[in-house]
C-alpha cells in the first residue's frame, strides 16, 4: 500500500492506493516429444491428416512440410483456448526451413475475418517477423526490423499487455518490435467473442496462405505479460526448461589474464 499526504494552508488530506503485482501464469505447454499433448493445461492438440499432401511428423518437435496450398497436415488446438487470458504471452522455439509469404507458425482465428497469428515472412515485409491481430476493425501488425533466418532455431515470443494495449516481439530474449494497438478489440482473448476462436492451428492460417515449412520445438501460452528478465533467461535455458526462479543463486567472474594493456 502506498500513501501520500497532501497539504496546504486550507488543511491536509491523506490518500492511499494498493498496488497489486500480477504474476504471469503458464496455462499451456506443448513440447511435441511424440504428440501434441498439453502438459500443463490439458488442452491437447489434434494431429490433422493431410488432404492429398504430406503429413506432419512429431519427434522432439513438430515438423511441417510446408510448400504450396493448404493440403498438408497440421496441428489443431481446442476452440476458445485464449478466452481465459487477460494479457497474453505466446512463447515458441521455431526453425524455418524455407521462407514462404505469410506462412504461419501459429494462428488463433475464426475464418478469414478474425485472427491472431505469427508468421516469419509476411509478403509486405519480406523475411521479417510479423505478428498480426485482425479483429473486425482491421488488421494491425507488430513487425520486426530484422530478417528471420532459415535453418536456425529461434526463440520467438509475442507478449500483449492489455492494460497498455502494447504488443512486443522478443527474439532470443531481445526486444525486436513494439506496437501500440487502437483499442481493446485487439486484445487476443476478445477475438471471436465470448466463445473465443475456433480455428486454432499450428502450421497454417485461416487465410489459406502458403503453409509453414520448418519445425516448432515448443509452444507455451501464458495468462499475462511475462517480464523482460524472464525472456532473457528462458532464451538461454532453451525449450526443455520452464524457468520459475529469476533470483540468481551465485555469480562468478573469471579473469583469463593477470595483466591488461591500458585502454582494453
PDB file of C-alpha atoms in Angstrom:
ATOM      1  CA  UNK A   1       0.000   0.000   0.000  1.00  0.00           C
ATOM      2  CA  UNK A   2       1.289   3.442  -0.995  1.00  0.00           C
ATOM      3  CA  UNK A   3       0.085   6.649   0.656  1.00  0.00           C
ATOM      4  CA  UNK A   4       0.524  10.355   0.016  1.00  0.00           C
ATOM      5  CA  UNK A   5      -0.044  13.298   2.344  1.00  0.00           C
ATOM      6  CA  UNK A   6      -1.175  16.466   0.570  1.00  0.00           C
ATOM      7  CA  UNK A   7      -1.399  19.744   2.497  1.00  0.00           C
ATOM      8  CA  UNK A   8      -1.733  23.498   2.025  1.00  0.00           C
ATOM      9  CA  UNK A   9      -2.998  26.471   4.041  1.00  0.00           C
ATOM     10  CA  UNK A  10      -6.541  25.060   3.923  1.00  0.00           C
ATOM     11  CA  UNK A  11      -5.582  21.782   5.556  1.00  0.00           C
ATOM     12  CA  UNK A  12      -4.396  18.351   4.552  1.00  0.00           C
ATOM     13  CA  UNK A  13      -5.620  15.001   3.294  1.00  0.00           C
ATOM     14  CA  UNK A  14      -4.082  11.553   3.259  1.00  0.00           C
ATOM     15  CA  UNK A  15      -4.879   9.146   0.397  1.00  0.00           C
ATOM     16  CA  UNK A  16      -3.681   5.603  -0.157  1.00  0.00           C
ATOM     17  CA  UNK A  17      -3.653   3.155  -3.047  1.00  0.00           C
ATOM     18  CA  UNK A  18      -2.889  -0.552  -3.224  1.00  0.00           C
ATOM     19  CA  UNK A  19      -0.515  -1.842  -5.887  1.00  0.00           C
ATOM     20  CA  UNK A  20      -1.079  -5.493  -6.884  1.00  0.00           C
ATOM     21  CA  UNK A  21       1.595  -7.233  -8.958  1.00  0.00           C
ATOM     22  CA  UNK A  22       0.029  -9.885 -11.189  1.00  0.00           C
ATOM     23  CA  UNK A  23       2.347 -12.766 -11.981  1.00  0.00           C
ATOM     24  CA  UNK A  24       2.008 -14.358 -15.425  1.00  0.00           C
ATOM     25  CA  UNK A  25       0.624 -17.904 -15.196  1.00  0.00           C
ATOM     26  CA  UNK A  26       1.647 -20.673 -17.589  1.00  0.00           C
ATOM     27  CA  UNK A  27      -1.612 -22.101 -18.988  1.00  0.00           C
ATOM     28  CA  UNK A  28      -0.489 -24.390 -21.807  1.00  0.00           C
ATOM     29  CA  UNK A  29       2.763 -26.091 -22.787  1.00  0.00           C
ATOM     30  CA  UNK A  30       3.304 -28.167 -25.931  1.00  0.00           C
ATOM     31  CA  UNK A  31       6.721 -29.828 -26.072  1.00  0.00           C
ATOM     32  CA  UNK A  32       5.987 -32.140 -29.050  1.00  0.00           C
ATOM     33  CA  UNK A  33       8.068 -35.019 -27.729  1.00  0.00           C
ATOM     34  CA  UNK A  34       5.933 -37.565 -29.575  1.00  0.00           C
ATOM     35  CA  UNK A  35       2.489 -35.946 -29.842  1.00  0.00           C
ATOM     36  CA  UNK A  36       0.643 -32.639 -29.302  1.00  0.00           C
ATOM     37  CA  UNK A  37      -0.116 -33.127 -25.597  1.00  0.00           C
ATOM     38  CA  UNK A  38      -0.564 -30.049 -23.392  1.00  0.00           C
ATOM     39  CA  UNK A  39       1.453 -30.997 -20.296  1.00  0.00           C
ATOM     40  CA  UNK A  40       0.157 -28.066 -18.214  1.00  0.00           C
ATOM     41  CA  UNK A  41      -3.433 -27.244 -19.105  1.00  0.00           C
ATOM     42  CA  UNK A  42      -4.733 -30.432 -20.685  1.00  0.00           C
ATOM     43  CA  UNK A  43      -5.812 -28.643 -23.868  1.00  0.00           C
ATOM     44  CA  UNK A  44      -4.301 -31.332 -26.067  1.00  0.00           C
ATOM     45  CA  UNK A  45      -3.784 -30.675 -29.752  1.00  0.00           C
ATOM     46  CA  UNK A  46      -5.054 -32.903 -32.538  1.00  0.00           C
ATOM     47  CA  UNK A  47      -2.855 -34.036 -35.423  1.00  0.00           C
ATOM     48  CA  UNK A  48      -4.857 -33.379 -38.582  1.00  0.00           C
ATOM     49  CA  UNK A  49      -4.240 -35.655 -41.568  1.00  0.00           C
ATOM     50  CA  UNK A  50      -3.280 -34.187 -44.956  1.00  0.00           C
ATOM     51  CA  UNK A  51      -5.839 -33.871 -47.738  1.00  0.00           C
ATOM     52  CA  UNK A  52      -3.684 -35.050 -50.628  1.00  0.00           C
ATOM     53  CA  UNK A  53      -0.479 -33.507 -49.284  1.00  0.00           C
ATOM     54  CA  UNK A  54       2.146 -34.592 -46.757  1.00  0.00           C
ATOM     55  CA  UNK A  55       1.658 -35.479 -43.100  1.00  0.00           C
ATOM     56  CA  UNK A  56       3.459 -33.691 -40.286  1.00  0.00           C
ATOM     57  CA  UNK A  57       5.942 -35.570 -38.114  1.00  0.00           C
ATOM     58  CA  UNK A  58       6.385 -35.209 -34.347  1.00  0.00           C
ATOM     59  CA  UNK A  59       9.670 -36.251 -32.782  1.00  0.00           C
ATOM     60  CA  UNK A  60      11.080 -33.757 -30.265  1.00  0.00           C
ATOM     61  CA  UNK A  61       9.425 -31.041 -32.320  1.00  0.00           C
ATOM     62  CA  UNK A  62       6.591 -30.922 -34.840  1.00  0.00           C
ATOM     63  CA  UNK A  63       7.876 -30.613 -38.420  1.00  0.00           C
ATOM     64  CA  UNK A  64       5.648 -29.113 -41.083  1.00  0.00           C
ATOM     65  CA  UNK A  65       6.311 -29.975 -44.748  1.00  0.00           C
ATOM     66  CA  UNK A  66       5.117 -26.564 -45.981  1.00  0.00           C
ATOM     67  CA  UNK A  67       5.025 -25.574 -49.612  1.00  0.00           C
ATOM     68  CA  UNK A  68       2.010 -24.622 -51.694  1.00  0.00           C
ATOM     69  CA  UNK A  69      -1.673 -24.863 -50.866  1.00  0.00           C
ATOM     70  CA  UNK A  70      -3.401 -25.962 -47.693  1.00  0.00           C
ATOM     71  CA  UNK A  71      -3.419 -29.725 -48.235  1.00  0.00           C
ATOM     72  CA  UNK A  72      -0.701 -30.827 -45.820  1.00  0.00           C
ATOM     73  CA  UNK A  73      -1.118 -31.982 -42.241  1.00  0.00           C
ATOM     74  CA  UNK A  74      -1.179 -29.576 -39.285  1.00  0.00           C
ATOM     75  CA  UNK A  75      -1.997 -29.403 -35.565  1.00  0.00           C
ATOM     76  CA  UNK A  76      -5.377 -28.129 -34.313  1.00  0.00           C
ATOM     77  CA  UNK A  77      -5.738 -26.791 -30.756  1.00  0.00           C
ATOM     78  CA  UNK A  78      -9.077 -26.683 -28.872  1.00  0.00           C
ATOM     79  CA  UNK A  79     -11.591 -23.898 -29.560  1.00  0.00           C
ATOM     80  CA  UNK A  80     -11.686 -20.998 -27.107  1.00  0.00           C
ATOM     81  CA  UNK A  81      -8.185 -21.664 -25.817  1.00  0.00           C
ATOM     82  CA  UNK A  82      -7.405 -17.942 -25.333  1.00  0.00           C
ATOM     83  CA  UNK A  83     -10.641 -16.852 -23.657  1.00  0.00           C
ATOM     84  CA  UNK A  84      -9.277 -17.437 -20.138  1.00  0.00           C
ATOM     85  CA  UNK A  85      -6.435 -14.931 -20.606  1.00  0.00           C
ATOM     86  CA  UNK A  86      -6.215 -11.195 -19.979  1.00  0.00           C
ATOM     87  CA  UNK A  87      -2.829 -10.026 -21.110  1.00  0.00           C
ATOM     88  CA  UNK A  88      -1.146 -12.842 -23.015  1.00  0.00           C
ATOM     89  CA  UNK A  89       2.270 -14.199 -23.939  1.00  0.00           C
ATOM     90  CA  UNK A  90       2.823 -16.774 -26.686  1.00  0.00           C
ATOM     91  CA  UNK A  91       6.322 -18.227 -26.458  1.00  0.00           C
ATOM     92  CA  UNK A  92       7.865 -20.504 -29.078  1.00  0.00           C
ATOM     93  CA  UNK A  93      11.059 -22.086 -30.306  1.00  0.00           C
ATOM     94  CA  UNK A  94      10.979 -22.452 -34.064  1.00  0.00           C
ATOM     95  CA  UNK A  95      13.255 -23.153 -37.026  1.00  0.00           C
ATOM     96  CA  UNK A  96      12.232 -22.143 -40.534  1.00  0.00           C
ATOM     97  CA  UNK A  97      13.483 -24.319 -43.390  1.00  0.00           C
ATOM     98  CA  UNK A  98      12.280 -22.256 -46.344  1.00  0.00           C
ATOM     99  CA  UNK A  99      10.647 -18.829 -46.333  1.00  0.00           C
ATOM    100  CA  UNK A 100       7.128 -18.551 -47.733  1.00  0.00           C
ATOM    101  CA  UNK A 101       4.996 -15.400 -47.701  1.00  0.00           C
ATOM    102  CA  UNK A 102       2.524 -15.380 -44.789  1.00  0.00           C
ATOM    103  CA  UNK A 103       3.466 -18.992 -43.903  1.00  0.00           C
ATOM    104  CA  UNK A 104       2.160 -19.085 -40.338  1.00  0.00           C
ATOM    105  CA  UNK A 105       3.680 -20.843 -37.325  1.00  0.00           C
ATOM    106  CA  UNK A 106       0.630 -20.360 -35.058  1.00  0.00           C
ATOM    107  CA  UNK A 107      -2.796 -18.851 -35.657  1.00  0.00           C
ATOM    108  CA  UNK A 108      -5.880 -18.370 -33.489  1.00  0.00           C
ATOM    109  CA  UNK A 109      -8.763 -17.348 -35.719  1.00  0.00           C
ATOM    110  CA  UNK A 110     -12.312 -17.542 -36.997  1.00  0.00           C
ATOM    111  CA  UNK A 111     -12.472 -17.932 -40.767  1.00  0.00           C
ATOM    112  CA  UNK A 112     -10.894 -15.121 -42.754  1.00  0.00           C
ATOM    113  CA  UNK A 113     -12.412 -12.350 -40.667  1.00  0.00           C
ATOM    114  CA  UNK A 114     -10.643 -12.524 -37.316  1.00  0.00           C
ATOM    115  CA  UNK A 115      -7.261 -13.910 -36.362  1.00  0.00           C
ATOM    116  CA  UNK A 116      -4.137 -13.586 -34.242  1.00  0.00           C
ATOM    117  CA  UNK A 117      -1.075 -15.097 -35.908  1.00  0.00           C
ATOM    118  CA  UNK A 118       2.706 -15.213 -36.116  1.00  0.00           C
ATOM    119  CA  UNK A 119       4.370 -15.559 -39.498  1.00  0.00           C
ATOM    120  CA  UNK A 120       8.123 -15.226 -40.083  1.00  0.00           C
ATOM    121  CA  UNK A 121       7.865 -13.979 -43.673  1.00  0.00           C
ATOM    122  CA  UNK A 122       4.885 -11.746 -44.490  1.00  0.00           C
ATOM    123  CA  UNK A 123       4.947 -10.663 -48.116  1.00  0.00           C
ATOM    124  CA  UNK A 124       4.881  -6.933 -47.455  1.00  0.00           C
ATOM    125  CA  UNK A 125       7.818  -7.164 -45.022  1.00  0.00           C
ATOM    126  CA  UNK A 126       9.984  -9.695 -46.794  1.00  0.00           C
ATOM    127  CA  UNK A 127      11.808 -12.017 -44.399  1.00  0.00           C
ATOM    128  CA  UNK A 128      10.840 -10.033 -41.293  1.00  0.00           C
ATOM    129  CA  UNK A 129       8.804 -11.481 -38.435  1.00  0.00           C
ATOM    130  CA  UNK A 130       5.174 -10.356 -38.189  1.00  0.00           C
ATOM    131  CA  UNK A 131       2.513 -10.866 -35.532  1.00  0.00           C
ATOM    132  CA  UNK A 132      -0.864  -9.810 -36.910  1.00  0.00           C
ATOM    133  CA  UNK A 133      -4.038  -9.137 -34.920  1.00  0.00           C
ATOM    134  CA  UNK A 134      -7.137  -8.782 -37.084  1.00  0.00           C
ATOM    135  CA  UNK A 135     -10.444  -8.016 -35.335  1.00  0.00           C
ATOM    136  CA  UNK A 136     -13.398  -6.610 -37.340  1.00  0.00           C
ATOM    137  CA  UNK A 137     -11.880  -3.104 -37.085  1.00  0.00           C
ATOM    138  CA  UNK A 138      -8.948  -4.029 -39.342  1.00  0.00           C
ATOM    139  CA  UNK A 139      -5.539  -5.646 -39.088  1.00  0.00           C
ATOM    140  CA  UNK A 140      -2.644  -4.171 -37.125  1.00  0.00           C
ATOM    141  CA  UNK A 141       0.805  -5.766 -37.297  1.00  0.00           C
ATOM    142  CA  UNK A 142       3.775  -5.834 -34.967  1.00  0.00           C
ATOM    143  CA  UNK A 143       6.796  -6.264 -37.259  1.00  0.00           C
ATOM    144  CA  UNK A 144      10.487  -6.711 -36.512  1.00  0.00           C
ATOM    145  CA  UNK A 145      13.131  -4.779 -38.404  1.00  0.00           C
ATOM    146  CA  UNK A 146      15.444  -7.723 -38.990  1.00  0.00           C
ATOM    147  CA  UNK A 147      15.401 -10.786 -41.211  1.00  0.00           C
ATOM    148  CA  UNK A 148      14.144 -14.112 -39.903  1.00  0.00           C
ATOM    149  CA  UNK A 149      16.845 -16.728 -40.558  1.00  0.00           C
ATOM    150  CA  UNK A 150      16.491 -20.068 -42.309  1.00  0.00           C
ATOM    151  CA  UNK A 151      17.651 -23.313 -40.670  1.00  0.00           C
ATOM    152  CA  UNK A 152      18.276 -21.662 -37.312  1.00  0.00           C
ATOM    153  CA  UNK A 153      16.349 -22.313 -34.105  1.00  0.00           C
ATOM    154  CA  UNK A 154      14.973 -19.016 -32.776  1.00  0.00           C
ATOM    155  CA  UNK A 155      13.207 -18.278 -29.512  1.00  0.00           C
ATOM    156  CA  UNK A 156      10.291 -16.042 -30.543  1.00  0.00           C
ATOM    157  CA  UNK A 157       7.873 -14.541 -28.023  1.00  0.00           C
ATOM    158  CA  UNK A 158       4.914 -12.215 -28.557  1.00  0.00           C
ATOM    159  CA  UNK A 159       3.576 -10.516 -25.444  1.00  0.00           C
ATOM    160  CA  UNK A 160       0.434  -8.371 -25.284  1.00  0.00           C
ATOM    161  CA  UNK A 161      -0.140  -6.068 -22.301  1.00  0.00           C
ATOM    162  CA  UNK A 162      -3.899  -5.493 -22.128  1.00  0.00           C
ATOM    163  CA  UNK A 163      -3.643  -2.517 -19.759  1.00  0.00           C
ATOM    164  CA  UNK A 164      -1.473  -0.537 -22.199  1.00  0.00           C
ATOM    165  CA  UNK A 165      -2.648  -2.232 -25.433  1.00  0.00           C
ATOM    166  CA  UNK A 166       1.004  -2.790 -26.299  1.00  0.00           C
ATOM    167  CA  UNK A 167       2.354  -5.739 -28.248  1.00  0.00           C
ATOM    168  CA  UNK A 168       6.031  -6.682 -28.205  1.00  0.00           C
ATOM    169  CA  UNK A 169       8.120  -9.264 -30.043  1.00  0.00           C
ATOM    170  CA  UNK A 170      11.254 -10.694 -28.447  1.00  0.00           C
ATOM    171  CA  UNK A 171      13.679 -12.825 -30.446  1.00  0.00           C
ATOM    172  CA  UNK A 172      16.226 -14.803 -28.426  1.00  0.00           C
ATOM    173  CA  UNK A 173      15.410 -12.689 -25.387  1.00  0.00           C
ATOM    174  CA  UNK A 174      15.985  -9.321 -27.098  1.00  0.00           C
ATOM    175  CA  UNK A 175      13.240  -6.782 -27.810  1.00  0.00           C
ATOM    176  CA  UNK A 176      12.722  -6.724 -31.581  1.00  0.00           C
ATOM    177  CA  UNK A 177       9.444  -4.824 -32.121  1.00  0.00           C
ATOM    178  CA  UNK A 178       6.803  -2.798 -30.273  1.00  0.00           C
ATOM    179  CA  UNK A 179       3.324  -1.769 -31.410  1.00  0.00           C
ATOM    180  CA  UNK A 180       0.515   0.110 -29.619  1.00  0.00           C
ATOM    181  CA  UNK A 181      -2.943  -1.050 -30.672  1.00  0.00           C
ATOM    182  CA  UNK A 182      -6.025   1.164 -31.045  1.00  0.00           C
ATOM    183  CA  UNK A 183      -8.491  -0.270 -28.517  1.00  0.00           C
ATOM    184  CA  UNK A 184      -9.458  -3.342 -26.521  1.00  0.00           C
ATOM    185  CA  UNK A 185     -10.944  -5.154 -29.523  1.00  0.00           C
ATOM    186  CA  UNK A 186      -7.334  -6.078 -30.303  1.00  0.00           C
ATOM    187  CA  UNK A 187      -6.825  -7.945 -27.023  1.00  0.00           C
ATOM    188  CA  UNK A 188      -6.300 -11.522 -28.308  1.00  0.00           C
ATOM    189  CA  UNK A 189      -8.676 -13.101 -25.782  1.00  0.00           C
ATOM    190  CA  UNK A 190     -11.550 -10.957 -27.088  1.00  0.00           C
ATOM    191  CA  UNK A 191     -11.201 -12.168 -30.685  1.00  0.00           C
ATOM    192  CA  UNK A 192     -14.122 -14.397 -31.590  1.00  0.00           C
ATOM    193  CA  UNK A 193     -16.410 -13.018 -28.893  1.00  0.00           C
ATOM    194  CA  UNK A 194     -17.415 -14.853 -25.733  1.00  0.00           C
ATOM    195  CA  UNK A 195     -16.714 -18.268 -27.232  1.00  0.00           C
ATOM    196  CA  UNK A 196     -13.285 -17.320 -28.492  1.00  0.00           C
ATOM    197  CA  UNK A 197     -11.596 -18.510 -31.653  1.00  0.00           C
ATOM    198  CA  UNK A 198     -12.497 -21.841 -33.238  1.00  0.00           C
ATOM    199  CA  UNK A 199      -9.703 -22.361 -35.799  1.00  0.00           C
ATOM    200  CA  UNK A 200      -6.590 -22.548 -33.660  1.00  0.00           C
ATOM    201  CA  UNK A 201      -3.909 -24.044 -35.860  1.00  0.00           C
ATOM    202  CA  UNK A 202      -0.187 -24.691 -35.883  1.00  0.00           C
ATOM    203  CA  UNK A 203       1.433 -24.726 -39.316  1.00  0.00           C
ATOM    204  CA  UNK A 204      -1.311 -22.934 -41.261  1.00  0.00           C
ATOM    205  CA  UNK A 205      -3.633 -19.921 -41.053  1.00  0.00           C
ATOM    206  CA  UNK A 206      -7.269 -19.073 -41.740  1.00  0.00           C
ATOM    207  CA  UNK A 207      -6.470 -17.206 -44.973  1.00  0.00           C
ATOM    208  CA  UNK A 208      -5.290 -20.264 -46.968  1.00  0.00           C
ATOM    209  CA  UNK A 209      -1.801 -18.802 -47.317  1.00  0.00           C
ATOM    210  CA  UNK A 210       1.213 -20.985 -48.064  1.00  0.00           C
ATOM    211  CA  UNK A 211       1.874 -23.371 -45.192  1.00  0.00           C
ATOM    212  CA  UNK A 212       4.804 -23.031 -42.814  1.00  0.00           C
ATOM    213  CA  UNK A 213       7.857 -25.134 -43.640  1.00  0.00           C
ATOM    214  CA  UNK A 214      10.047 -25.921 -40.668  1.00  0.00           C
ATOM    215  CA  UNK A 215       9.953 -27.205 -37.079  1.00  0.00           C
ATOM    216  CA  UNK A 216       8.189 -25.908 -33.985  1.00  0.00           C
ATOM    217  CA  UNK A 217      10.036 -27.279 -30.962  1.00  0.00           C
ATOM    218  CA  UNK A 218       7.884 -25.892 -28.167  1.00  0.00           C
ATOM    219  CA  UNK A 219       4.876 -23.596 -27.707  1.00  0.00           C
ATOM    220  CA  UNK A 220       3.789 -22.005 -24.417  1.00  0.00           C
ATOM    221  CA  UNK A 221       0.789 -19.789 -23.699  1.00  0.00           C
ATOM    222  CA  UNK A 222       0.834 -17.569 -20.603  1.00  0.00           C
ATOM    223  CA  UNK A 223      -2.006 -15.672 -18.971  1.00  0.00           C
ATOM    224  CA  UNK A 224      -0.202 -12.380 -18.535  1.00  0.00           C
ATOM    225  CA  UNK A 225       2.725 -10.443 -19.948  1.00  0.00           C
ATOM    226  CA  UNK A 226       5.977 -12.065 -18.827  1.00  0.00           C
ATOM    227  CA  UNK A 227       8.929  -9.906 -17.793  1.00  0.00           C
ATOM    228  CA  UNK A 228      11.904  -8.983 -19.987  1.00  0.00           C
ATOM    229  CA  UNK A 229      14.140 -10.667 -17.403  1.00  0.00           C
ATOM    230  CA  UNK A 230      12.251 -13.951 -17.819  1.00  0.00           C
ATOM    231  CA  UNK A 231      12.549 -13.710 -21.605  1.00  0.00           C
ATOM    232  CA  UNK A 232      16.297 -13.125 -21.432  1.00  0.00           C
ATOM    233  CA  UNK A 233      16.790 -16.138 -19.159  1.00  0.00           C
ATOM    234  CA  UNK A 234      14.405 -18.549 -20.913  1.00  0.00           C
ATOM    235  CA  UNK A 235      16.064 -17.848 -24.264  1.00  0.00           C
ATOM    236  CA  UNK A 236      19.288 -19.208 -22.754  1.00  0.00           C
ATOM    237  CA  UNK A 237      17.610 -22.082 -20.875  1.00  0.00           C
ATOM    238  CA  UNK A 238      16.002 -23.421 -24.055  1.00  0.00           C
ATOM    239  CA  UNK A 239      12.713 -25.198 -24.787  1.00  0.00           C
ATOM    240  CA  UNK A 240      13.260 -28.045 -22.336  1.00  0.00           C
ATOM    241  CA  UNK A 241      13.170 -25.850 -19.216  1.00  0.00           C
ATOM    242  CA  UNK A 242      10.392 -23.706 -17.725  1.00  0.00           C
ATOM    243  CA  UNK A 243      12.151 -21.012 -15.713  1.00  0.00           C
ATOM    244  CA  UNK A 244      10.361 -20.348 -12.408  1.00  0.00           C
ATOM    245  CA  UNK A 245      13.070 -18.691 -10.315  1.00  0.00           C
ATOM    246  CA  UNK A 246      14.590 -15.439 -11.574  1.00  0.00           C
ATOM    247  CA  UNK A 247      16.768 -14.856  -8.498  1.00  0.00           C
ATOM    248  CA  UNK A 248      20.485 -15.504  -9.150  1.00  0.00           C
ATOM    249  CA  UNK A 249      21.960 -18.156  -6.867  1.00  0.00           C
ATOM    250  CA  UNK A 250      25.576 -17.170  -7.471  1.00  0.00           C
ATOM    251  CA  UNK A 251      27.819 -15.015  -9.623  1.00  0.00           C
ATOM    252  CA  UNK A 252      31.309 -15.969 -10.746  1.00  0.00           C
ATOM    253  CA  UNK A 253      33.875 -13.856 -12.574  1.00  0.00           C
ATOM    254  CA  UNK A 254      36.837 -15.367 -14.375  1.00  0.00           C
ATOM    255  CA  UNK A 255      39.848 -13.229 -15.346  1.00  0.00           C
ATOM    256  CA  UNK A 256      41.796 -15.024 -18.074  1.00  0.00           C
ATOM    257  CA  UNK A 257      44.871 -12.806 -17.795  1.00  0.00           C
ATOM    258  CA  UNK A 258      46.510 -11.249 -14.756  1.00  0.00           C
ATOM    259  CA  UNK A 259      47.596  -8.169 -16.715  1.00  0.00           C
ATOM    260  CA  UNK A 260      45.918  -5.943 -19.297  1.00  0.00           C
ATOM    261  CA  UNK A 261      47.024  -3.343 -21.799  1.00  0.00           C
ATOM    262  CA  UNK A 262      45.862   0.190 -20.977  1.00  0.00           C
ATOM    263  CA  UNK A 263      42.706   1.039 -22.910  1.00  0.00           C
ATOM    264  CA  UNK A 264      41.478  -2.515 -23.461  1.00  0.00           C
TER     265      UNK A 264
END
